[in-house]
Tab-separated table of C-alpha atoms in Angstrom:
chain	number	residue	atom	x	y	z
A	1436	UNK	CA	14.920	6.561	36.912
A	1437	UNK	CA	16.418	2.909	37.620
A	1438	UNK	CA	15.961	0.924	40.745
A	1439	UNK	CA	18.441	-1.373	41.997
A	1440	UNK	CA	17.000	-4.408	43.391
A	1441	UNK	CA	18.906	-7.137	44.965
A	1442	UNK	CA	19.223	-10.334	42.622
A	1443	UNK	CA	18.496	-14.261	43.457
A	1444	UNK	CA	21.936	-14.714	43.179
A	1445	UNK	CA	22.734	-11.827	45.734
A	1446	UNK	CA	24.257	-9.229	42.831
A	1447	UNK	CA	22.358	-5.884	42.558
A	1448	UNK	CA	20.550	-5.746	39.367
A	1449	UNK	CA	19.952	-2.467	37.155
A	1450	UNK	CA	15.646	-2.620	36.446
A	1451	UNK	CA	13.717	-0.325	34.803
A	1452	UNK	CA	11.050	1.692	36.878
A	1453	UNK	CA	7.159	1.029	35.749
A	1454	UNK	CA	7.605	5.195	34.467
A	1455	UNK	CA	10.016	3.695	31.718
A	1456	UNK	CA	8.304	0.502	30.953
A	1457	UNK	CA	4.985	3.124	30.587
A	1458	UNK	CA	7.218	5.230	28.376
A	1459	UNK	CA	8.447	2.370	26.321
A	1460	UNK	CA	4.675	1.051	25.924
A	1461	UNK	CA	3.747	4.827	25.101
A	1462	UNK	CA	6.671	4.682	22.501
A	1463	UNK	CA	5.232	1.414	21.222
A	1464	UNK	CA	1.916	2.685	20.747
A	1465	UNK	CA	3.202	6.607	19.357
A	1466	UNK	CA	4.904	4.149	16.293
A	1467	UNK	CA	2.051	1.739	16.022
A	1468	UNK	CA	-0.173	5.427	15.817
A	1469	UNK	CA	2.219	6.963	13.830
A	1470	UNK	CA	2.520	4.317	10.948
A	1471	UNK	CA	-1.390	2.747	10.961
A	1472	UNK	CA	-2.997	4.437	8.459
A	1473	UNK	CA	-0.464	4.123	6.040
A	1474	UNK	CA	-0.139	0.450	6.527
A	1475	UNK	CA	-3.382	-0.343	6.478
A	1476	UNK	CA	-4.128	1.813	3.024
A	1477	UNK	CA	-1.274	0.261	1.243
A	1478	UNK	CA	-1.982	-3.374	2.392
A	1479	UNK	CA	-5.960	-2.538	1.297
A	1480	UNK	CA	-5.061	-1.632	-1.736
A	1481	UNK	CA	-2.900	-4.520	-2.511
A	1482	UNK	CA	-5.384	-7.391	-1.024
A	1483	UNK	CA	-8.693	-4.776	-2.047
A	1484	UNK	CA	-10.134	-7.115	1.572
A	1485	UNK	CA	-10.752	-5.554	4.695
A	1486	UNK	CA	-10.186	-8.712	6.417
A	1487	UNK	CA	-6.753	-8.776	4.687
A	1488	UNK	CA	-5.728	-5.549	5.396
A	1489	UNK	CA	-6.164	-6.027	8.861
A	1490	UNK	CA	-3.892	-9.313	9.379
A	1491	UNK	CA	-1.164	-7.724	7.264
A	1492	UNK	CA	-1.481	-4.435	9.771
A	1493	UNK	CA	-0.940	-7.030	12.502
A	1494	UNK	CA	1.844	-9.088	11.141
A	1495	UNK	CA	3.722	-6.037	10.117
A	1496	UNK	CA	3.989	-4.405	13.729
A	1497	UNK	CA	4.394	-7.686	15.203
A	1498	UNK	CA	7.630	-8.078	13.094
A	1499	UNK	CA	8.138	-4.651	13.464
A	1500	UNK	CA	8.586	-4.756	17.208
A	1501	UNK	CA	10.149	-8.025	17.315
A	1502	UNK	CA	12.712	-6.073	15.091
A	1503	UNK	CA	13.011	-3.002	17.349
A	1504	UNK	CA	11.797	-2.154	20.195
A	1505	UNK	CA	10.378	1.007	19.018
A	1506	UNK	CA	10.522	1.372	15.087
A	1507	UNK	CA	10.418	3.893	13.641
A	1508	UNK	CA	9.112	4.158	9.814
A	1509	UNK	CA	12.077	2.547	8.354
A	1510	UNK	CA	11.635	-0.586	10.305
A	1511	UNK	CA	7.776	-0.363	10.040
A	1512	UNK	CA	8.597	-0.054	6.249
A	1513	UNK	CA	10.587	-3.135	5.907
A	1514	UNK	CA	7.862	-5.721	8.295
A	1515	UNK	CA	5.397	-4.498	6.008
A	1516	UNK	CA	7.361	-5.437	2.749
A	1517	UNK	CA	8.307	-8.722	4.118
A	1518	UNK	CA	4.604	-9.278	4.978
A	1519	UNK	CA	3.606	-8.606	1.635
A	1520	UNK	CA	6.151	-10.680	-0.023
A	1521	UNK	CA	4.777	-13.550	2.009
A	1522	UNK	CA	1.268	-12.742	0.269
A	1523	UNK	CA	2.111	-11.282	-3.185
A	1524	UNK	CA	4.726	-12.366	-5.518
A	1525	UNK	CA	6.793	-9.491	-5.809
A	1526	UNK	CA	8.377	-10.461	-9.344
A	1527	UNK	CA	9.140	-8.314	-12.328
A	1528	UNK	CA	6.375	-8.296	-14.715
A	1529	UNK	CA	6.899	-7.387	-18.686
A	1530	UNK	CA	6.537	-3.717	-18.672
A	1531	UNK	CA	3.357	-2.037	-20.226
A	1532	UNK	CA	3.533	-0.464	-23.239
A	1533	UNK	CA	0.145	2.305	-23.995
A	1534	UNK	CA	-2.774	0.919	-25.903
A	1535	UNK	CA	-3.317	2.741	-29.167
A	1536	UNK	CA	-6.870	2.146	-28.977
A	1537	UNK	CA	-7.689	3.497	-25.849
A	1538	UNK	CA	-7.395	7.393	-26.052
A	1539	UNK	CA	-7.672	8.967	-22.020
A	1540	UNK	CA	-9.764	12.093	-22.412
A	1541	UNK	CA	-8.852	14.544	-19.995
A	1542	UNK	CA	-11.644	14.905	-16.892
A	1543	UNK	CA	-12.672	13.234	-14.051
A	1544	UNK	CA	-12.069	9.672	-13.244
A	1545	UNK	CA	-14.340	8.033	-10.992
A	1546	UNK	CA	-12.916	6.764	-7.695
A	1547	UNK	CA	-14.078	3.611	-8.210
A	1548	UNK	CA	-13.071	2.929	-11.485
A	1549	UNK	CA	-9.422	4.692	-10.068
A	1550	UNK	CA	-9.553	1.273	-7.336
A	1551	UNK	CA	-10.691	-1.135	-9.875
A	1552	UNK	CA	-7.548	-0.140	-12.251
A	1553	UNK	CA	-5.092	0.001	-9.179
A	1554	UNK	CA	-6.415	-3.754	-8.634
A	1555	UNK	CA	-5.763	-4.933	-12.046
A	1556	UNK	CA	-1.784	-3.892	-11.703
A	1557	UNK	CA	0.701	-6.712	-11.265
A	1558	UNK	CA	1.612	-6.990	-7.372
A	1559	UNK	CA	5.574	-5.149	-7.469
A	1560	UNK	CA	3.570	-2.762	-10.207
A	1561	UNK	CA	1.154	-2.159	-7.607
A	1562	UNK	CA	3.067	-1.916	-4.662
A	1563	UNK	CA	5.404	0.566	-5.954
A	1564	UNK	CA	2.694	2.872	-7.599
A	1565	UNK	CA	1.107	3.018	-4.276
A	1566	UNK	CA	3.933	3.898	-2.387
A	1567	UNK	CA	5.497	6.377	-4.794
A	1568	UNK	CA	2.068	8.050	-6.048
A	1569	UNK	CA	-0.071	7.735	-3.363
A	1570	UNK	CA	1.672	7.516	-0.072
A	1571	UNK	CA	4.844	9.656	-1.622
A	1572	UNK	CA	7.959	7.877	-1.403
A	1573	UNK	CA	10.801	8.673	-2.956
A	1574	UNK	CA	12.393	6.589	-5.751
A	1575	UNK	CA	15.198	5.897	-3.613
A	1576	UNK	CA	13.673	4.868	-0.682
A	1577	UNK	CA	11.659	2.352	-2.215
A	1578	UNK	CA	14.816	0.690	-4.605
A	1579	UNK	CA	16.341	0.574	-0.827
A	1580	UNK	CA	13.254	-1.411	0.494
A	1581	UNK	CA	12.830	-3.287	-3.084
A	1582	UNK	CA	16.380	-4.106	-3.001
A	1583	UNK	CA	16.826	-3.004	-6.446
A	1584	UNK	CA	18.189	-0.129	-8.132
A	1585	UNK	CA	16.204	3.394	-8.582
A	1586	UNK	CA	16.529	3.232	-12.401
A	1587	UNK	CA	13.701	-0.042	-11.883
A	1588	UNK	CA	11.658	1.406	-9.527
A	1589	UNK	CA	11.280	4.239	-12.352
A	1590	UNK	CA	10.560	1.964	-15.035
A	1591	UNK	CA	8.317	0.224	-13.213
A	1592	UNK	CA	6.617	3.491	-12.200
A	1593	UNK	CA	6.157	4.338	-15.719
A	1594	UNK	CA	4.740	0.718	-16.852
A	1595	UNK	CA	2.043	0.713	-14.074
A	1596	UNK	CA	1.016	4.410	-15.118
A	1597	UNK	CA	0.537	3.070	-18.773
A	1598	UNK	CA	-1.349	0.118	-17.253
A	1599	UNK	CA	-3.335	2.623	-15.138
A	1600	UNK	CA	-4.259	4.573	-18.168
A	1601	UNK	CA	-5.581	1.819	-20.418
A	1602	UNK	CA	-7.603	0.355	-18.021
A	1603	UNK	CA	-9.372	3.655	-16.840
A	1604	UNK	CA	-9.507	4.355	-20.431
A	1605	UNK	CA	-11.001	1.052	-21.052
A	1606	UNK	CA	-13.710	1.518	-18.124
A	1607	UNK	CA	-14.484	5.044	-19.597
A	1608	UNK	CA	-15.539	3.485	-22.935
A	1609	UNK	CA	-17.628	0.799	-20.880
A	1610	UNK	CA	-19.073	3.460	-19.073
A	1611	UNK	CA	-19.852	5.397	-22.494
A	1612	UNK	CA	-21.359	2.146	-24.215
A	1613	UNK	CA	-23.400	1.882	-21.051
A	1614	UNK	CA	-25.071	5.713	-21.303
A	1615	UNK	CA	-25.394	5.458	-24.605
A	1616	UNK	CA	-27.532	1.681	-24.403
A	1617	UNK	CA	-29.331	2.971	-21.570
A	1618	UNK	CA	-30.171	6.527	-23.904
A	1619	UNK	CA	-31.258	4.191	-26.788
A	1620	UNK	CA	-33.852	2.295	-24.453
A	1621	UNK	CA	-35.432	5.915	-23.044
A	1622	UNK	CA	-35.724	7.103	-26.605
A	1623	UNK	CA	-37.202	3.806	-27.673
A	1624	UNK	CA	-39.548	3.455	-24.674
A	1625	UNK	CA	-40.414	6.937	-25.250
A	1626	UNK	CA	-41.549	7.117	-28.718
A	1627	UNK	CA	-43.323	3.680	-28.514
A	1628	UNK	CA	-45.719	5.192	-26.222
């Protein structure tokens, strides 16, 4: 398990045996594994860039492992906050309040227009629907990483729903105006021939 090996200075030295350094590079890469996907999906949905995504994967571990030597999700958590706040500000925004004029019919929403509406949220509104609605976090857990109490996190929750709502709401009208132009010129082109 450890090998003594004489040091420089003629002490005998403790040293870890190439199995551990293996196992603590298989540890490394089991967390890196482990924590990926999520990472990746929540910093793609905040920069909605590939290219993004990517460097805030990187910077995240590399903090994350600079942190601990293997993190686990806590730690992988926080690097990946700390990157964002570097990109994003994180600030409170006014809170939503649900548009009168836009009426959600119940039905399908169209993935896209789901993205496009996640993209229009302020950045802490965004960040903290995606990890409580789409990755599943609890309140608490992300007040802990937000430094801030759960009663916020909540509130905030609730402000980027209504956000959420009036955009897709607002995209399903567009999307109805659209059909119904695009009806209007088949009819017309129909009957003038």
């Amino acid at each position: 398990m450890f090998n003594f090996e004489r040091q420089a200075n003629g002490t005998q030295g403790i040293v870890a045996s190439e199995a551990q350094k293996l196992t603590a590079e298989q540890q490394q890469r089991d967390a890196f594994e482990t924590h990926r996907h999520r990472v990746f999906s929540v910093s793609y949905y905040m920069t909605s860039n590939e290219v993004e995504a990517e460097a805030i994967l990187t910077g995240t571990f590399v903090q994350a492992f600079k942190a601990a030597p293997k993190p686990d999700g806590d730690d992988v958590d926080k690097a990946l906050l700390a990157e964002l706040e570097q990109r994003f500000t994180l600030s409170h925004a006014p809170h939503a309040t649900p548009d009168s004029a836009v009426q959600m019919e119940r039905g399908q929403v169209r993935r896209t227009d789901l993205e496009e509406a996640v993209a229009m949220l302020p950045a802490r509104e965004r960040l903290i629907f995606l990890l409580r609605d789409v990755e599943g976090y609890a309140a608490l857990k992300i007040a802990a990483l937000l430094r801030c109490d759960d009663l916020e996190v909540q509130k905030t929750l609730i402000s980027a729903r209504i956000r959420m709502r009036n955009e897709l709401g607002r995209l399903r009208m567009l999307a109805q105006e659209q059909a119904d132009t695009q009806e209007a010129d088949i009819e017309e082109a129909t009957a003038a021939s």
